[in-house]
């Protein structure tokens, strides 16, 4: 195995680790917000409302909703990646797993720190899995697809989706509160910060040494190549 091939394999491995660690932490962070009981992120409100309605665990509800949203990509002509499909399953499984490990919390002295931890951890998770560049999550892809089809701005489309999701979830019994507001204010700056922290450098490409020219003159060394792996 050449040195370049080894570096490419290492780069791919790191991307995969970031993807699955990020998705697992995302599910764990959502579960912490559930246990804090002070308000959930917008899609969490919907998931919790559907859980109240159906009696299905919130992690399984998240998987079902993610799969339905992914089906909506078809008319929008969105193309899923490994990260898109993994997002559907890993986040929901991590949520139910964390909820099984973390029991109910009593008192604001513990619930408030857990809420803050959940929001910060969500920002860390977002930076990890997006930086891995394996495709957007189903809900993000819905946003960008509607943006392209309707011509509306990303801000307008995202706001419209999240308002509809929050209102529907709340009417079904989902939890709104200080955590919802704090999440809305903090997740943008946190995601931007951790996207920079976990940004992956492009893998080094092989440098080809050209053959000696027939006549006199200096050897020309081509510039460093482009990324080997598709981003």
Coordinates of C-alpha atoms in Angstrom, one line a residue:
X1 CA 0.0 0.0 0.0
X2 CA 1.4 3.4 -1.0
X3 CA 1.8 6.2 1.5
X4 CA -0.9 8.1 -0.4
X5 CA -3.4 5.2 -0.3
X6 CA -2.7 4.8 3.4
X7 CA -3.4 8.5 4.1
X8 CA -6.6 8.3 2.1
X9 CA -7.8 5.2 4.0
X10 CA -7.0 7.0 7.3
X11 CA -8.9 10.1 6.1
X12 CA -11.9 7.9 5.2
X13 CA -11.8 6.1 8.6
X14 CA -11.7 9.4 10.4
X15 CA -14.7 10.7 8.4
X16 CA -16.7 7.5 9.3
X17 CA -15.8 7.8 13.0
X18 CA -16.9 11.4 13.0
X19 CA -20.1 10.6 11.3
X20 CA -21.2 7.8 13.7
X21 CA -19.9 9.5 16.8
X22 CA -21.7 12.7 15.8
X23 CA -25.0 10.9 15.1
X24 CA -24.8 8.9 18.4
X25 CA -24.1 12.1 20.4
X26 CA -26.9 13.8 18.6
X27 CA -29.4 11.2 19.8
X28 CA -27.9 11.3 23.3
X29 CA -28.2 15.1 23.4
X30 CA -31.9 14.9 22.4
X31 CA -32.5 12.3 25.1
X32 CA -30.9 14.6 27.7
X33 CA -33.3 17.4 26.7
X34 CA -36.2 15.0 27.2
X35 CA -34.9 14.1 30.6
X36 CA -34.4 17.7 31.5
X37 CA -38.1 18.3 30.8
X38 CA -37.6 22.0 30.1
X39 CA -38.5 22.1 26.4
X40 CA -37.2 20.3 23.4
X41 CA -35.7 21.2 20.0
X42 CA -38.3 21.7 17.3
X43 CA -38.3 18.2 15.8
X44 CA -38.0 16.8 19.3
X45 CA -41.3 18.5 20.2
X46 CA -43.0 16.7 17.3
X47 CA -41.4 13.4 18.2
X48 CA -42.5 13.7 21.8
X49 CA -46.0 14.6 20.7
X50 CA -46.3 11.6 18.5
X51 CA -44.9 9.4 21.3
X52 CA -47.7 10.7 23.6
X53 CA -50.2 10.0 20.8
X54 CA -49.0 6.5 19.9
X55 CA -47.2 5.1 22.9
X56 CA -44.2 4.3 20.7
X57 CA -40.8 5.2 22.1
X58 CA -39.5 8.5 21.1
X59 CA -36.4 7.0 19.4
X60 CA -38.6 4.7 17.2
X61 CA -40.8 7.7 16.4
X62 CA -37.7 9.6 15.4
X63 CA -36.8 6.8 13.0
X64 CA -40.3 6.6 11.5
X65 CA -40.5 10.4 11.0
X66 CA -37.0 10.4 9.5
X67 CA -37.9 7.7 7.0
X68 CA -41.1 9.5 6.0
X69 CA -39.1 12.8 5.5
X70 CA -36.6 10.8 3.4
X71 CA -39.5 9.6 1.2
X72 CA -40.3 13.3 0.6
X73 CA -36.9 13.7 -1.0
X74 CA -38.1 11.7 -4.0
X75 CA -40.4 14.4 -5.6
X76 CA -37.8 17.0 -4.5
X77 CA -35.1 15.0 -6.4
X78 CA -32.7 15.0 -3.5
X79 CA -30.0 12.4 -3.4
X80 CA -29.3 10.8 0.0
X81 CA -25.8 9.9 1.1
X82 CA -24.5 7.4 3.7
X83 CA -24.9 10.1 6.4
X84 CA -28.5 10.7 5.4
X85 CA -29.6 7.0 5.8
X86 CA -27.5 6.5 8.9
X87 CA -29.0 9.6 10.5
X88 CA -32.5 8.0 10.2
X89 CA -31.5 5.0 12.3
X90 CA -28.5 5.9 14.5
X91 CA -30.1 9.0 16.1
X92 CA -33.3 7.2 17.2
X93 CA -31.4 4.2 18.5
X94 CA -29.0 6.5 20.5
X95 CA -32.0 8.4 21.9
X96 CA -33.7 5.3 23.3
X97 CA -30.4 3.9 24.5
X98 CA -29.6 7.1 26.4
X99 CA -33.1 7.3 27.9
X100 CA -32.7 3.7 29.2
X101 CA -29.5 4.7 30.9
X102 CA -30.6 8.1 32.3
X103 CA -33.6 8.0 34.5
X104 CA -36.1 10.8 35.4
X105 CA -34.5 13.9 37.0
X106 CA -35.9 15.8 39.9
X107 CA -35.2 19.4 40.8
X108 CA -34.0 22.4 38.8
X109 CA -30.6 22.0 40.3
X110 CA -30.0 19.0 38.1
X111 CA -32.4 19.6 35.2
X112 CA -31.0 23.0 34.2
X113 CA -27.4 21.7 33.9
X114 CA -28.6 18.7 31.9
X115 CA -30.6 20.9 29.6
X116 CA -27.5 23.1 29.0
X117 CA -25.4 20.0 28.5
X118 CA -27.9 18.6 26.0
X119 CA -27.8 21.8 23.9
X120 CA -24.0 22.1 23.9
X121 CA -23.7 18.4 23.1
X122 CA -26.1 18.8 20.2
X123 CA -23.8 21.5 18.8
X124 CA -20.8 19.3 19.2
X125 CA -22.7 16.4 17.4
X126 CA -23.8 18.7 14.6
X127 CA -20.2 19.8 14.0
X128 CA -19.0 16.2 14.0
X129 CA -21.4 14.6 11.6
X130 CA -21.7 17.5 9.1
X131 CA -17.9 17.9 8.9
X132 CA -17.7 14.2 7.9
X133 CA -19.4 15.2 4.6
X134 CA -21.5 12.1 4.0
X135 CA -24.7 13.9 3.1
X136 CA -27.2 16.0 5.0
X137 CA -29.8 14.6 7.5
X138 CA -33.3 13.9 6.2
X139 CA -34.7 17.1 7.7
X140 CA -31.9 19.3 6.4
X141 CA -32.3 17.8 2.9
X142 CA -36.0 18.6 3.1
X143 CA -35.2 22.2 3.8
X144 CA -32.7 22.5 0.9
X145 CA -35.0 20.7 -1.5
X146 CA -37.9 23.0 -0.7
X147 CA -35.6 25.9 -1.0
X148 CA -34.6 24.8 -4.5
X149 CA -38.2 23.9 -5.7
X150 CA -40.0 26.9 -4.2
X151 CA -37.3 29.6 -4.6
X152 CA -37.8 30.7 -1.1
X153 CA -34.9 31.7 1.1
X154 CA -33.3 29.1 3.4
X155 CA -34.2 31.2 6.4
X156 CA -37.9 31.4 5.3
X157 CA -38.1 27.7 4.4
X158 CA -36.5 26.5 7.6
X159 CA -38.6 28.8 9.7
X160 CA -41.7 27.6 8.0
X161 CA -40.8 24.0 8.5
X162 CA -39.9 24.4 12.2
X163 CA -42.9 26.5 13.1
X164 CA -45.2 23.8 11.5
X165 CA -43.3 21.1 13.4
X166 CA -43.3 22.8 16.7
X167 CA -47.0 23.7 16.5
X168 CA -48.0 20.2 15.5
X169 CA -45.9 18.6 18.2
X170 CA -47.2 21.0 20.9
X171 CA -50.8 20.2 19.9
X172 CA -50.0 16.5 20.3
X173 CA -48.5 17.0 23.7
X174 CA -44.9 17.8 23.0
X175 CA -42.8 19.8 25.5
X176 CA -42.2 23.5 24.9
X177 CA -40.2 25.6 27.3
X178 CA -37.0 27.5 28.1
X179 CA -35.0 24.7 26.5
X180 CA -36.8 25.3 23.2
X181 CA -36.0 29.0 23.3
X182 CA -32.4 28.5 24.4
X183 CA -31.8 25.8 21.8
X184 CA -33.1 28.1 19.0
X185 CA -30.8 30.9 20.1
X186 CA -27.7 28.8 20.8
X187 CA -27.6 26.0 18.2
X188 CA -26.5 28.3 15.3
X189 CA -23.4 29.7 17.0
X190 CA -22.6 26.4 18.6
X191 CA -22.8 24.5 15.2
X192 CA -20.7 27.1 13.5
X193 CA -18.0 26.9 16.2
X194 CA -17.8 23.1 16.2
X195 CA -17.9 22.9 12.4
X196 CA -14.6 24.8 12.5
X197 CA -13.3 22.6 15.3
X198 CA -14.0 19.3 13.5
X199 CA -13.3 20.4 10.0
X200 CA -11.3 17.8 8.2
X201 CA -8.3 18.6 6.0
X202 CA -8.4 17.3 2.4
X203 CA -6.3 14.1 2.0
X204 CA -3.0 14.6 0.3
X205 CA -2.8 13.4 -3.2
X206 CA 0.1 11.7 -4.8
X207 CA 2.8 13.9 -6.4
X208 CA 4.0 12.6 -9.7
X209 CA 7.6 13.2 -10.6
X210 CA 7.8 13.7 -14.4
X211 CA 10.3 12.0 -16.6
X212 CA 13.5 13.9 -17.4
X213 CA 13.0 16.0 -20.5
X214 CA 15.0 15.2 -23.6
X215 CA 16.6 18.6 -23.7
X216 CA 18.3 20.7 -21.1
X217 CA 16.1 22.7 -18.6
X218 CA 14.7 22.5 -15.1
X219 CA 12.3 19.7 -14.1
X220 CA 8.7 20.9 -13.6
X221 CA 7.0 19.6 -10.5
X222 CA 3.2 19.5 -10.7
X223 CA 1.2 21.2 -8.0
X224 CA -0.2 19.1 -5.1
X225 CA -3.2 17.2 -6.3
X226 CA -6.8 17.5 -5.4
X227 CA -8.7 15.5 -2.8
X228 CA -8.9 11.8 -3.7
X229 CA -12.1 11.1 -1.9
X230 CA -15.4 12.7 -3.0
X231 CA -16.6 15.3 -0.5

